[in-house]
Amino acid sequence: MEQDVESPAIIIRKPKLPKQSYEDLPKQLVDQVRAKRKIQRYVRKDGKCNVHHGNVQETYRYLTDIFTTLVDLKWRFNLFIFVLVYTVTWLLFGFAWWLIAYVRGDLEHIGDNQWTPCVNNLNGFVSAFLFSIETETTIGYGYRVITDQCPEGILLLLIQSVLGSIVNAFMVGCMFVKISQPKKRAETLVFSTNAVISVRDGRLCLMFRVGDLRNSHIVEASIRAKLIKSKQTKEGEFIPLNQTDMNVGYDTGDDRLFLVSPLIICHEINQNSPFWEISQAHLDKEDLEIVVILEGMVEATGMTCQARSSYVTTEIKWGYRFMPVLTLEDGFYEVDYNSFHDIHETNTPSCSARELAEINCRIRLPFSWSVASKLSQQGMLEPEGREKKRTTLVTQEEGLEEQTERNGDIANIESESKV
């Protein structure tokens, strides 16, 4: 995949003018400002969201869900906390064992065979720390053991055993989830560098390609697409980064993928599409972004995996198609991923899908309907004769062929409309 083309928003400091007054600047300065402007992505090409949460007041919510917080941390912090928790636990209980021995006077009777200590062979803090590690990890070397003459030691042993099991379950579970996260599985789910717009089956379509590099497949894979574009409502409300769904086969089930070989995902530009009135010239001036989301379960682990990518205006190529990557070899199909991102130019009208649909509609329009539309558009009939003519048009709609045979050639109607 190509490198992300992104940078923080450009702030014009000299001169410090609002965006609406750019036209008042010298033309050369305006050109320089536009040349420095780069694309600010909402979702980067590697799938990471380019959004930072600031001024979060209720930070205690992160502690209420401490398990998810630890899993979301970076590896270096996660490993540091993992080691720190165990070390602090061993030190605390080691200090507790040393304190019991100190209070009971075991440290003063070291080597006294007549004295029964709480823990045999515990002669200082270091030995207490080692006994704490042996107790919590259940190593049991057999050299230092607790005696039955120390009830406070038995209670501490029970507490450390229970708390040690909780710490083990929590930290080992955290590390297991961290290791088995399906984020790395998404690294082998690739999206094409560019999206293309071309004609497919007589309709303008926006297309992009997805592929899976692994032999283990994604189960129940599905694809979604959203258009990220700021808009202003009729009431004057400005909605930044408004999200609009793009149909990529939800009605027909084409969004459910059997992702064995690379697939071309198609979005038909129809009346419900946000690209319905966008032409090639208009697309170059738009500031929009298409976010695509591929979801599914990892076959090996059963965990849900999500891969994301995005296409900005400069990455949407009008009048191109994808090069084929699948070939039939001797007994198997082979995918050439060297051509995965390759596109080639094709004949595509530069008008919008709405204009293309109107042109096709006029081409396919029957002659009889064109005559009726001419009669209604010209409005040359007198008011007293309109009712009679309307009855004639209704009769033509009910039985066009019969009416034509009885009244003769339709050309007579056209001649009457020109009177």
PDB file of N, CA and C in Angstrom, residues 3-11 19 34 36-45 48-52 228-230 240-241 286-291 310-315:
ATOM      1  N   GLN A   3       2.141   5.105   0.871  1.00  0.00           N
ATOM      2  CA  GLN A   3       2.241   5.826   2.121  1.00  0.00           C
ATOM      3  C   GLN A   3       1.072   6.788   2.268  1.00  0.00           C
ATOM      4  N   ASP A   4       0.698   7.049   3.505  1.00  0.00           N
ATOM      5  CA  ASP A   4      -0.410   7.967   3.758  1.00  0.00           C
ATOM      6  C   ASP A   4      -0.014   9.378   3.372  1.00  0.00           C
ATOM      7  N   VAL A   5      -0.938  10.044   2.746  1.00  0.00           N
ATOM      8  CA  VAL A   5      -0.718  11.450   2.391  1.00  0.00           C
ATOM      9  C   VAL A   5      -1.524  12.271   3.372  1.00  0.00           C
ATOM     10  N   GLU A   6      -0.906  12.619   4.464  1.00  0.00           N
ATOM     11  CA  GLU A   6      -1.641  13.313   5.505  1.00  0.00           C
ATOM     12  C   GLU A   6      -0.701  14.209   6.296  1.00  0.00           C
ATOM     13  N   SER A   7      -1.255  15.193   6.902  1.00  0.00           N
ATOM     14  CA  SER A   7      -0.505  16.105   7.751  1.00  0.00           C
ATOM     15  C   SER A   7      -1.499  16.888   8.568  1.00  0.00           C
ATOM     16  N   PRO A   8      -1.076  17.485   9.668  1.00  0.00           N
ATOM     17  CA  PRO A   8      -1.998  18.323  10.423  1.00  0.00           C
ATOM     18  C   PRO A   8      -2.522  19.467   9.574  1.00  0.00           C
ATOM     19  N   ALA A   9      -3.678  19.989   9.991  1.00  0.00           N
ATOM     20  CA  ALA A   9      -4.294  21.066   9.229  1.00  0.00           C
ATOM     21  C   ALA A   9      -3.367  22.276   9.148  1.00  0.00           C
ATOM     22  N   ILE A  10      -3.297  22.884   7.961  1.00  0.00           N
ATOM     23  CA  ILE A  10      -2.437  24.038   7.744  1.00  0.00           C
ATOM     24  C   ILE A  10      -3.093  25.278   8.343  1.00  0.00           C
ATOM     25  N   ILE A  11      -2.365  26.003   9.172  1.00  0.00           N
ATOM     26  CA  ILE A  11      -2.864  27.242   9.780  1.00  0.00           C
ATOM     27  C   ILE A  11      -2.136  28.415   9.146  1.00  0.00           C
ATOM     28  N   LYS A  19     -10.946  31.857   6.193  1.00  0.00           N
ATOM     29  CA  LYS A  19     -10.945  31.112   4.945  1.00  0.00           C
ATOM     30  C   LYS A  19     -11.757  31.808   3.857  1.00  0.00           C
ATOM     31  N   ARG A  34      -2.719  26.950  -1.436  1.00  0.00           N
ATOM     32  CA  ARG A  34      -3.374  25.746  -1.937  1.00  0.00           C
ATOM     33  C   ARG A  34      -2.356  24.647  -2.221  1.00  0.00           C
ATOM     34  N   LYS A  36       0.296  24.079  -0.511  1.00  0.00           N
ATOM     35  CA  LYS A  36       0.735  23.513   0.755  1.00  0.00           C
ATOM     36  C   LYS A  36      -0.327  22.676   1.422  1.00  0.00           C
ATOM     37  N   ARG A  37      -1.564  22.830   1.038  1.00  0.00           N
ATOM     38  CA  ARG A  37      -2.642  22.075   1.657  1.00  0.00           C
ATOM     39  C   ARG A  37      -2.529  20.607   1.271  1.00  0.00           C
ATOM     40  N   LYS A  38      -2.589  19.744   2.256  1.00  0.00           N
ATOM     41  CA  LYS A  38      -2.553  18.325   2.024  1.00  0.00           C
ATOM     42  C   LYS A  38      -3.812  17.681   2.575  1.00  0.00           C
ATOM     43  N   ILE A  39      -3.957  16.438   2.247  1.00  0.00           N
ATOM     44  CA  ILE A  39      -5.185  15.744   2.584  1.00  0.00           C
ATOM     45  C   ILE A  39      -5.179  15.366   4.058  1.00  0.00           C
ATOM     46  N   GLN A  40      -6.228  15.696   4.751  1.00  0.00           N
ATOM     47  CA  GLN A  40      -6.401  15.318   6.144  1.00  0.00           C
ATOM     48  C   GLN A  40      -7.376  14.155   6.199  1.00  0.00           C
ATOM     49  N   ARG A  41      -6.867  12.997   6.539  1.00  0.00           N
ATOM     50  CA  ARG A  41      -7.689  11.792   6.524  1.00  0.00           C
ATOM     51  C   ARG A  41      -8.460  11.644   7.825  1.00  0.00           C
ATOM     52  N   TYR A  42      -9.598  10.987   7.709  1.00  0.00           N
ATOM     53  CA  TYR A  42     -10.377  10.563   8.873  1.00  0.00           C
ATOM     54  C   TYR A  42      -9.945   9.164   9.300  1.00  0.00           C
ATOM     55  N   VAL A  43      -9.703   8.286   8.325  1.00  0.00           N
ATOM     56  CA  VAL A  43      -9.152   6.948   8.556  1.00  0.00           C
ATOM     57  C   VAL A  43      -7.946   6.790   7.645  1.00  0.00           C
ATOM     58  N   ARG A  44      -6.819   6.393   8.212  1.00  0.00           N
ATOM     59  CA  ARG A  44      -5.606   6.255   7.427  1.00  0.00           C
ATOM     60  C   ARG A  44      -5.642   4.984   6.587  1.00  0.00           C
ATOM     61  N   LYS A  45      -4.688   4.867   5.677  1.00  0.00           N
ATOM     62  CA  LYS A  45      -4.662   3.719   4.779  1.00  0.00           C
ATOM     63  C   LYS A  45      -4.417   2.409   5.524  1.00  0.00           C
ATOM     64  N   LYS A  48      -6.041   2.796  10.813  1.00  0.00           N
ATOM     65  CA  LYS A  48      -6.092   3.483  12.091  1.00  0.00           C
ATOM     66  C   LYS A  48      -6.859   4.792  11.946  1.00  0.00           C
ATOM     67  N   CYS A  49      -7.719   5.061  12.913  1.00  0.00           N
ATOM     68  CA  CYS A  49      -8.537   6.269  12.881  1.00  0.00           C
ATOM     69  C   CYS A  49      -7.688   7.467  13.302  1.00  0.00           C
ATOM     70  N   ASN A  50      -7.753   8.519  12.522  1.00  0.00           N
ATOM     71  CA  ASN A  50      -6.958   9.715  12.764  1.00  0.00           C
ATOM     72  C   ASN A  50      -7.743  10.697  13.641  1.00  0.00           C
ATOM     73  N   VAL A  51      -8.141  10.219  14.817  1.00  0.00           N
ATOM     74  CA  VAL A  51      -8.938  11.013  15.748  1.00  0.00           C
ATOM     75  C   VAL A  51      -8.315  10.892  17.129  1.00  0.00           C
ATOM     76  N   HIS A  52      -8.112  12.024  17.782  1.00  0.00           N
ATOM     77  CA  HIS A  52      -7.555  12.052  19.136  1.00  0.00           C
ATOM     78  C   HIS A  52      -8.607  12.616  20.082  1.00  0.00           C
ATOM     79  N   ILE A 228     -17.549   9.993   4.069  1.00  0.00           N
ATOM     80  CA  ILE A 228     -17.269  10.987   5.102  1.00  0.00           C
ATOM     81  C   ILE A 228     -17.161  12.339   4.415  1.00  0.00           C
ATOM     82  N   LYS A 229     -18.115  13.208   4.697  1.00  0.00           N
ATOM     83  CA  LYS A 229     -18.140  14.519   4.056  1.00  0.00           C
ATOM     84  C   LYS A 229     -18.938  15.480   4.927  1.00  0.00           C
ATOM     85  N   SER A 230     -18.406  16.670   5.109  1.00  0.00           N
ATOM     86  CA  SER A 230     -19.129  17.680   5.870  1.00  0.00           C
ATOM     87  C   SER A 230     -20.314  18.196   5.064  1.00  0.00           C
ATOM     88  N   PRO A 240     -19.930  18.517  10.721  1.00  0.00           N
ATOM     89  CA  PRO A 240     -18.596  18.123  10.242  1.00  0.00           C
ATOM     90  C   PRO A 240     -18.467  16.612  10.161  1.00  0.00           C
ATOM     91  N   LEU A 241     -17.821  16.149   9.104  1.00  0.00           N
ATOM     92  CA  LEU A 241     -17.538  14.723   8.920  1.00  0.00           C
ATOM     93  C   LEU A 241     -18.799  13.884   9.039  1.00  0.00           C
ATOM     94  N   GLU A 286     -14.394  18.150  -5.040  1.00  0.00           N
ATOM     95  CA  GLU A 286     -15.009  17.699  -3.799  1.00  0.00           C
ATOM     96  C   GLU A 286     -13.948  17.400  -2.734  1.00  0.00           C
ATOM     97  N   ASP A 287     -14.334  17.592  -1.494  1.00  0.00           N
ATOM     98  CA  ASP A 287     -13.494  17.257  -0.348  1.00  0.00           C
ATOM     99  C   ASP A 287     -14.215  16.169   0.434  1.00  0.00           C
ATOM    100  N   LEU A 288     -13.958  14.936   0.070  1.00  0.00           N
ATOM    101  CA  LEU A 288     -14.666  13.806   0.666  1.00  0.00           C
ATOM    102  C   LEU A 288     -13.701  12.650   0.881  1.00  0.00           C
ATOM    103  N   GLU A 289     -14.195  11.644   1.596  1.00  0.00           N
ATOM    104  CA  GLU A 289     -13.403  10.451   1.892  1.00  0.00           C
ATOM    105  C   GLU A 289     -14.344   9.264   1.996  1.00  0.00           C
ATOM    106  N   ILE A 290     -13.941   8.155   1.407  1.00  0.00           N
ATOM    107  CA  ILE A 290     -14.713   6.917   1.460  1.00  0.00           C
ATOM    108  C   ILE A 290     -13.990   5.956   2.392  1.00  0.00           C
ATOM    109  N   VAL A 291     -14.651   5.546   3.452  1.00  0.00           N
ATOM    110  CA  VAL A 291     -14.103   4.601   4.411  1.00  0.00           C
ATOM    111  C   VAL A 291     -14.724   3.236   4.154  1.00  0.00           C
ATOM    112  N   SER A 310      -9.266   3.669   3.470  1.00  0.00           N
ATOM    113  CA  SER A 310     -10.024   4.832   3.024  1.00  0.00           C
ATOM    114  C   SER A 310      -9.499   5.299   1.682  1.00  0.00           C
ATOM    115  N   TYR A 311     -10.352   6.051   0.988  1.00  0.00           N
ATOM    116  CA  TYR A 311     -10.010   6.633  -0.310  1.00  0.00           C
ATOM    117  C   TYR A 311     -10.440   8.096  -0.294  1.00  0.00           C
ATOM    118  N   VAL A 312      -9.479   8.979  -0.499  1.00  0.00           N
ATOM    119  CA  VAL A 312      -9.786  10.398  -0.616  1.00  0.00           C
ATOM    120  C   VAL A 312     -10.004  10.730  -2.092  1.00  0.00           C
ATOM    121  N   THR A 313     -10.291  11.989  -2.361  1.00  0.00           N
ATOM    122  CA  THR A 313     -10.664  12.383  -3.724  1.00  0.00           C
ATOM    123  C   THR A 313      -9.568  12.074  -4.725  1.00  0.00           C
ATOM    124  N   THR A 314      -8.331  12.302  -4.356  1.00  0.00           N
ATOM    125  CA  THR A 314      -7.225  12.069  -5.293  1.00  0.00           C
ATOM    126  C   THR A 314      -6.998  10.587  -5.572  1.00  0.00           C
ATOM    127  N   GLU A 315      -7.564   9.722  -4.766  1.00  0.00           N
ATOM    128  CA  GLU A 315      -7.393   8.281  -4.947  1.00  0.00           C
ATOM    129  C   GLU A 315      -8.583   7.629  -5.630  1.00  0.00           C
TER     130      GLU A 315
END
